[in-house]
PDB file of C-alpha atoms in Angstrom:
ATOM      1  CA  UNK A 490     -20.748  87.607 -62.167  1.00  0.00           C
ATOM      2  CA  UNK A 491     -19.102  86.636 -58.889  1.00  0.00           C
ATOM      3  CA  UNK A 492     -18.236  83.058 -57.968  1.00  0.00           C
ATOM      4  CA  UNK A 493     -19.310  81.911 -54.520  1.00  0.00           C
ATOM      5  CA  UNK A 494     -18.588  78.585 -52.913  1.00  0.00           C
ATOM      6  CA  UNK A 495     -21.039  77.395 -50.290  1.00  0.00           C
ATOM      7  CA  UNK A 496     -20.527  74.482 -47.947  1.00  0.00           C
ATOM      8  CA  UNK A 497     -21.228  73.148 -44.509  1.00  0.00           C
ATOM      9  CA  UNK A 498     -18.691  72.017 -41.961  1.00  0.00           C
ATOM     10  CA  UNK A 499     -20.582  68.709 -41.930  1.00  0.00           C
ATOM     11  CA  UNK A 500     -20.824  65.486 -43.862  1.00  0.00           C
ATOM     12  CA  UNK A 501     -24.473  64.824 -43.021  1.00  0.00           C
ATOM     13  CA  UNK A 502     -26.547  64.085 -46.112  1.00  0.00           C
ATOM     14  CA  UNK A 503     -29.389  66.124 -44.572  1.00  0.00           C
ATOM     15  CA  UNK A 504     -27.200  68.844 -43.062  1.00  0.00           C
ATOM     16  CA  UNK A 505     -29.142  71.828 -41.789  1.00  0.00           C
ATOM     17  CA  UNK A 506     -25.917  73.831 -42.067  1.00  0.00           C
ATOM     18  CA  UNK A 507     -25.653  72.964 -45.757  1.00  0.00           C
ATOM     19  CA  UNK A 508     -29.279  74.058 -46.239  1.00  0.00           C
ATOM     20  CA  UNK A 509     -28.473  77.395 -44.596  1.00  0.00           C
ATOM     21  CA  UNK A 510     -25.249  77.888 -46.574  1.00  0.00           C
ATOM     22  CA  UNK A 511     -26.888  77.153 -49.923  1.00  0.00           C
ATOM     23  CA  UNK A 512     -29.878  79.370 -49.164  1.00  0.00           C
ATOM     24  CA  UNK A 513     -27.538  82.200 -48.174  1.00  0.00           C
ATOM     25  CA  UNK A 514     -25.307  81.983 -51.246  1.00  0.00           C
ATOM     26  CA  UNK A 515     -28.352  81.951 -53.510  1.00  0.00           C
ATOM     27  CA  UNK A 516     -29.445  85.313 -52.067  1.00  0.00           C
ATOM     28  CA  UNK A 517     -26.398  87.107 -53.499  1.00  0.00           C
ATOM     29  CA  UNK A 518     -27.383  88.837 -56.738  1.00  0.00           C
ATOM     30  CA  UNK A 519     -25.160  88.695 -59.812  1.00  0.00           C
ATOM     31  CA  UNK A 520     -23.362  85.605 -58.595  1.00  0.00           C
ATOM     32  CA  UNK A 521     -23.204  81.916 -59.275  1.00  0.00           C
ATOM     33  CA  UNK A 522     -22.890  79.384 -56.499  1.00  0.00           C
ATOM     34  CA  UNK A 523     -20.873  76.199 -56.421  1.00  0.00           C
ATOM     35  CA  UNK A 524     -22.075  73.970 -53.603  1.00  0.00           C
ATOM     36  CA  UNK A 525     -19.332  71.827 -52.141  1.00  0.00           C
ATOM     37  CA  UNK A 526     -20.085  68.628 -50.231  1.00  0.00           C
ATOM     38  CA  UNK A 527     -17.441  67.368 -47.822  1.00  0.00           C
ATOM     39  CA  UNK A 528     -18.460  63.807 -48.753  1.00  0.00           C
ATOM     40  CA  UNK A 529     -16.886  64.455 -52.160  1.00  0.00           C
ATOM     41  CA  UNK A 530     -13.532  65.254 -50.520  1.00  0.00           C
ATOM     42  CA  UNK A 531     -12.872  62.144 -48.461  1.00  0.00           C
ATOM     43  CA  UNK A 532      -9.574  62.363 -46.607  1.00  0.00           C
ATOM     44  CA  UNK A 533      -7.640  60.085 -44.294  1.00  0.00           C
ATOM     45  CA  UNK A 534      -7.412  61.257 -40.714  1.00  0.00           C
ATOM     46  CA  UNK A 535      -4.589  63.821 -40.551  1.00  0.00           C
ATOM     47  CA  UNK A 536      -1.380  62.689 -38.890  1.00  0.00           C
ATOM     48  CA  UNK A 537       2.243  63.673 -39.438  1.00  0.00           C
ATOM     49  CA  UNK A 538       3.260  60.026 -39.900  1.00  0.00           C
ATOM     50  CA  UNK A 539       0.682  59.625 -42.674  1.00  0.00           C
ATOM     51  CA  UNK A 540       1.826  62.871 -44.306  1.00  0.00           C
ATOM     52  CA  UNK A 541       5.484  61.812 -44.238  1.00  0.00           C
ATOM     53  CA  UNK A 542       4.713  58.379 -45.666  1.00  0.00           C
ATOM     54  CA  UNK A 543       2.069  59.298 -48.262  1.00  0.00           C
ATOM     55  CA  UNK A 544       2.216  63.060 -48.754  1.00  0.00           C
ATOM     56  CA  UNK A 545      -0.762  65.376 -48.880  1.00  0.00           C
ATOM     57  CA  UNK A 546      -3.861  63.888 -50.543  1.00  0.00           C
ATOM     58  CA  UNK A 547      -4.834  65.491 -53.845  1.00  0.00           C
ATOM     59  CA  UNK A 548      -8.405  66.136 -52.684  1.00  0.00           C
ATOM     60  CA  UNK A 549      -7.106  68.526 -50.011  1.00  0.00           C
ATOM     61  CA  UNK A 550      -5.384  70.508 -52.758  1.00  0.00           C
ATOM     62  CA  UNK A 551      -8.524  70.409 -54.902  1.00  0.00           C
ATOM     63  CA  UNK A 552     -10.649  71.866 -52.080  1.00  0.00           C
ATOM     64  CA  UNK A 553      -8.051  74.536 -51.344  1.00  0.00           C
ATOM     65  CA  UNK A 554      -7.962  75.492 -55.033  1.00  0.00           C
ATOM     66  CA  UNK A 555     -11.728  76.084 -54.943  1.00  0.00           C
ATOM     67  CA  UNK A 556     -11.248  78.484 -52.023  1.00  0.00           C
ATOM     68  CA  UNK A 557      -8.484  80.364 -53.803  1.00  0.00           C
ATOM     69  CA  UNK A 558     -10.559  80.767 -56.987  1.00  0.00           C
ATOM     70  CA  UNK A 559     -13.703  81.962 -55.213  1.00  0.00           C
ATOM     71  CA  UNK A 560     -14.859  85.569 -54.903  1.00  0.00           C
ATOM     72  CA  UNK A 561     -16.740  84.684 -51.724  1.00  0.00           C
ATOM     73  CA  UNK A 562     -17.135  81.838 -49.248  1.00  0.00           C
ATOM     74  CA  UNK A 563     -20.347  80.940 -47.447  1.00  0.00           C
ATOM     75  CA  UNK A 564     -19.554  78.475 -44.680  1.00  0.00           C
ATOM     76  CA  UNK A 565     -22.006  77.221 -42.084  1.00  0.00           C
ATOM     77  CA  UNK A 566     -20.341  75.193 -39.353  1.00  0.00           C
ATOM     78  CA  UNK A 567     -21.915  72.237 -37.626  1.00  0.00           C
ATOM     79  CA  UNK A 568     -21.201  72.130 -33.908  1.00  0.00           C
ATOM     80  CA  UNK A 569     -20.251  68.793 -32.379  1.00  0.00           C
ATOM     81  CA  UNK A 570     -19.624  68.816 -28.642  1.00  0.00           C
ATOM     82  CA  UNK A 571     -18.951  72.550 -28.727  1.00  0.00           C
ATOM     83  CA  UNK A 572     -16.376  72.443 -31.552  1.00  0.00           C
ATOM     84  CA  UNK A 573     -15.931  71.754 -35.273  1.00  0.00           C
ATOM     85  CA  UNK A 574     -17.314  68.530 -36.712  1.00  0.00           C
ATOM     86  CA  UNK A 575     -14.461  66.070 -37.187  1.00  0.00           C
ATOM     87  CA  UNK A 576     -14.833  65.981 -40.972  1.00  0.00           C
ATOM     88  CA  UNK A 577     -14.379  69.754 -41.196  1.00  0.00           C
ATOM     89  CA  UNK A 578     -11.478  69.858 -38.720  1.00  0.00           C
ATOM     90  CA  UNK A 579      -9.708  67.131 -40.682  1.00  0.00           C
ATOM     91  CA  UNK A 580     -10.093  69.014 -43.986  1.00  0.00           C
ATOM     92  CA  UNK A 581      -9.006  72.232 -42.258  1.00  0.00           C
ATOM     93  CA  UNK A 582      -5.882  70.485 -40.908  1.00  0.00           C
ATOM     94  CA  UNK A 583      -4.927  69.014 -44.279  1.00  0.00           C
ATOM     95  CA  UNK A 584      -5.394  72.332 -46.106  1.00  0.00           C
ATOM     96  CA  UNK A 585      -3.307  74.147 -43.490  1.00  0.00           C
ATOM     97  CA  UNK A 586      -0.397  71.824 -44.325  1.00  0.00           C
ATOM     98  CA  UNK A 587      -0.533  73.140 -47.895  1.00  0.00           C
ATOM     99  CA  UNK A 588      -1.040  76.820 -47.052  1.00  0.00           C
ATOM    100  CA  UNK A 589      -1.101  78.254 -43.535  1.00  0.00           C
ATOM    101  CA  UNK A 590      -3.239  81.143 -44.847  1.00  0.00           C
ATOM    102  CA  UNK A 591      -5.681  78.728 -46.439  1.00  0.00           C
ATOM    103  CA  UNK A 592      -8.680  81.078 -46.507  1.00  0.00           C
ATOM    104  CA  UNK A 593      -6.652  83.332 -48.866  1.00  0.00           C
ATOM    105  CA  UNK A 594      -8.327  86.541 -47.629  1.00  0.00           C
ATOM    106  CA  UNK A 595     -11.469  85.669 -49.629  1.00  0.00           C
ATOM    107  CA  UNK A 596     -14.508  87.441 -48.117  1.00  0.00           C
ATOM    108  CA  UNK A 597     -16.371  84.965 -45.925  1.00  0.00           C
ATOM    109  CA  UNK A 598     -19.879  84.784 -44.541  1.00  0.00           C
ATOM    110  CA  UNK A 599     -19.423  82.548 -41.509  1.00  0.00           C
ATOM    111  CA  UNK A 600     -22.504  80.956 -40.016  1.00  0.00           C
ATOM    112  CA  UNK A 601     -23.760  78.161 -37.815  1.00  0.00           C
ATOM    113  CA  UNK A 602     -27.122  76.691 -36.991  1.00  0.00           C
ATOM    114  CA  UNK A 603     -28.411  73.925 -34.785  1.00  0.00           C
ATOM    115  CA  UNK A 604     -31.699  72.539 -33.552  1.00  0.00           C
ATOM    116  CA  UNK A 605     -30.892  74.104 -30.179  1.00  0.00           C
ATOM    117  CA  UNK A 606     -31.337  77.604 -28.830  1.00  0.00           C
ATOM    118  CA  UNK A 607     -27.643  78.610 -29.104  1.00  0.00           C
ATOM    119  CA  UNK A 608     -27.468  78.002 -32.854  1.00  0.00           C
ATOM    120  CA  UNK A 609     -23.855  76.850 -32.920  1.00  0.00           C
ATOM    121  CA  UNK A 610     -22.588  79.958 -31.116  1.00  0.00           C
ATOM    122  CA  UNK A 611     -19.695  78.077 -29.508  1.00  0.00           C
ATOM    123  CA  UNK A 612     -18.235  76.815 -32.779  1.00  0.00           C
ATOM    124  CA  UNK A 613     -18.617  80.294 -34.281  1.00  0.00           C
ATOM    125  CA  UNK A 614     -16.572  81.717 -31.409  1.00  0.00           C
ATOM    126  CA  UNK A 615     -13.850  79.134 -32.035  1.00  0.00           C
ATOM    127  CA  UNK A 616     -13.761  79.896 -35.770  1.00  0.00           C
ATOM    128  CA  UNK A 617     -13.749  83.664 -35.204  1.00  0.00           C
ATOM    129  CA  UNK A 618     -10.764  83.252 -32.914  1.00  0.00           C
ATOM    130  CA  UNK A 619      -8.824  81.037 -35.345  1.00  0.00           C
ATOM    131  CA  UNK A 620      -9.734  81.875 -38.946  1.00  0.00           C
ATOM    132  CA  UNK A 621      -8.204  85.394 -39.060  1.00  0.00           C
ATOM    133  CA  UNK A 622      -4.789  83.866 -38.292  1.00  0.00           C
ATOM    134  CA  UNK A 623      -5.281  81.534 -41.234  1.00  0.00           C
ATOM    135  CA  UNK A 624      -6.083  84.171 -43.874  1.00  0.00           C
ATOM    136  CA  UNK A 625      -9.756  84.363 -42.935  1.00  0.00           C
ATOM    137  CA  UNK A 626     -11.497  87.540 -44.036  1.00  0.00           C
ATOM    138  CA  UNK A 627     -14.730  87.092 -42.093  1.00  0.00           C
ATOM    139  CA  UNK A 628     -16.924  89.976 -43.200  1.00  0.00           C
ATOM    140  CA  UNK A 629     -20.282  88.671 -41.950  1.00  0.00           C
ATOM    141  CA  UNK A 630     -21.349  86.355 -39.111  1.00  0.00           C
ATOM    142  CA  UNK A 631     -24.736  84.839 -38.349  1.00  0.00           C
ATOM    143  CA  UNK A 632     -26.059  82.244 -35.939  1.00  0.00           C
ATOM    144  CA  UNK A 633     -29.495  80.724 -36.500  1.00  0.00           C
ATOM    145  CA  UNK A 634     -30.894  79.144 -33.334  1.00  0.00           C
ATOM    146  CA  UNK A 635     -33.628  76.514 -33.301  1.00  0.00           C
ATOM    147  CA  UNK A 636     -33.298  75.713 -37.005  1.00  0.00           C
ATOM    148  CA  UNK A 637     -36.488  73.656 -37.220  1.00  0.00           C
ATOM    149  CA  UNK A 638     -38.556  76.544 -35.829  1.00  0.00           C
ATOM    150  CA  UNK A 639     -36.795  79.391 -37.624  1.00  0.00           C
ATOM    151  CA  UNK A 640     -36.076  78.099 -41.147  1.00  0.00           C
ATOM    152  CA  UNK A 641     -38.219  76.836 -44.020  1.00  0.00           C
ATOM    153  CA  UNK A 642     -37.938  76.590 -47.798  1.00  0.00           C
ATOM    154  CA  UNK A 643     -38.898  80.286 -47.803  1.00  0.00           C
ATOM    155  CA  UNK A 644     -35.928  81.200 -45.633  1.00  0.00           C
ATOM    156  CA  UNK A 645     -35.717  82.630 -42.158  1.00  0.00           C
ATOM    157  CA  UNK A 646     -39.111  82.849 -40.496  1.00  0.00           C
ATOM    158  CA  UNK A 647     -38.451  84.884 -37.356  1.00  0.00           C
ATOM    159  CA  UNK A 648     -38.625  88.609 -38.291  1.00  0.00           C
ATOM    160  CA  UNK A 649     -35.821  89.736 -35.979  1.00  0.00           C
ATOM    161  CA  UNK A 650     -33.486  86.925 -37.064  1.00  0.00           C
ATOM    162  CA  UNK A 651     -34.371  87.650 -40.696  1.00  0.00           C
ATOM    163  CA  UNK A 652     -33.491  91.324 -40.250  1.00  0.00           C
ATOM    164  CA  UNK A 653     -30.142  90.394 -38.651  1.00  0.00           C
ATOM    165  CA  UNK A 654     -29.454  87.888 -41.434  1.00  0.00           C
ATOM    166  CA  UNK A 655     -30.221  90.429 -44.160  1.00  0.00           C
ATOM    167  CA  UNK A 656     -27.887  92.986 -42.555  1.00  0.00           C
ATOM    168  CA  UNK A 657     -25.048  90.423 -42.541  1.00  0.00           C
ATOM    169  CA  UNK A 658     -25.865  89.343 -46.093  1.00  0.00           C
ATOM    170  CA  UNK A 659     -25.579  92.981 -47.195  1.00  0.00           C
ATOM    171  CA  UNK A 660     -22.104  93.202 -45.601  1.00  0.00           C
ATOM    172  CA  UNK A 661     -21.034  90.031 -47.412  1.00  0.00           C
ATOM    173  CA  UNK A 662     -22.431  91.181 -50.764  1.00  0.00           C
ATOM    174  CA  UNK A 663     -20.708  94.531 -50.422  1.00  0.00           C
ATOM    175  CA  UNK A 664     -17.377  92.869 -49.616  1.00  0.00           C
ATOM    176  CA  UNK A 665     -17.385  90.576 -52.653  1.00  0.00           C
ATOM    177  CA  UNK A 666     -18.354  93.366 -55.064  1.00  0.00           C
ATOM    178  CA  UNK A 667     -15.698  95.848 -53.898  1.00  0.00           C
TER     179      UNK A 667
END
C-alpha cells in the first residue's frame, strides 16, 4: 500500500484545486491518501529577520516531514495573479529554509485548475521551471480549464480532458509503484 499526500496550493475552504487533488489521489489503486489542508499549517509571513529572531516554525518542519514520508505527492496549485497563492508560496519558502531540495525526489503529479479557460497554466509553468531545482520529481502534469464546466462529483466530464488526465494518472501511478 502506497502513501500519497494530496493538497492544494490554496487555503480556500471550498478550493477547487483541493477537490481536484483529492479526486486524483483517490484514483490511485493500492494506495491510501492523506489530505493536507494548508489552513492546518498556519505560518507567519517568511522574512529573514523573523527567522533570525524566532527560528523556523515547527509546522513548516511537520509539513516537510509529510513530504519526505510520502510515496507520492498530488499537488494542485491555485493561480493568483499568474503565480502561486501567497499561502503556498509562504509554506514553500519556509520549507526551503529547512531543506533546499524540499520535494525530496518524491514522484509528483502536479496540477492546476481554475474557473477560466487557461486552467492555471501560468502557475504550472512557474512550478515546472522551479520545482526540479528543489528536488521536484514531476512525473505527471495536468491542467483542467473551466473547472465548473469540466468537473463534477463523477470526475472529469470532457472526454478529451478525461483521456489526457487518465494518461497522466497512469504515469504517476507507474512512478510510485516502481
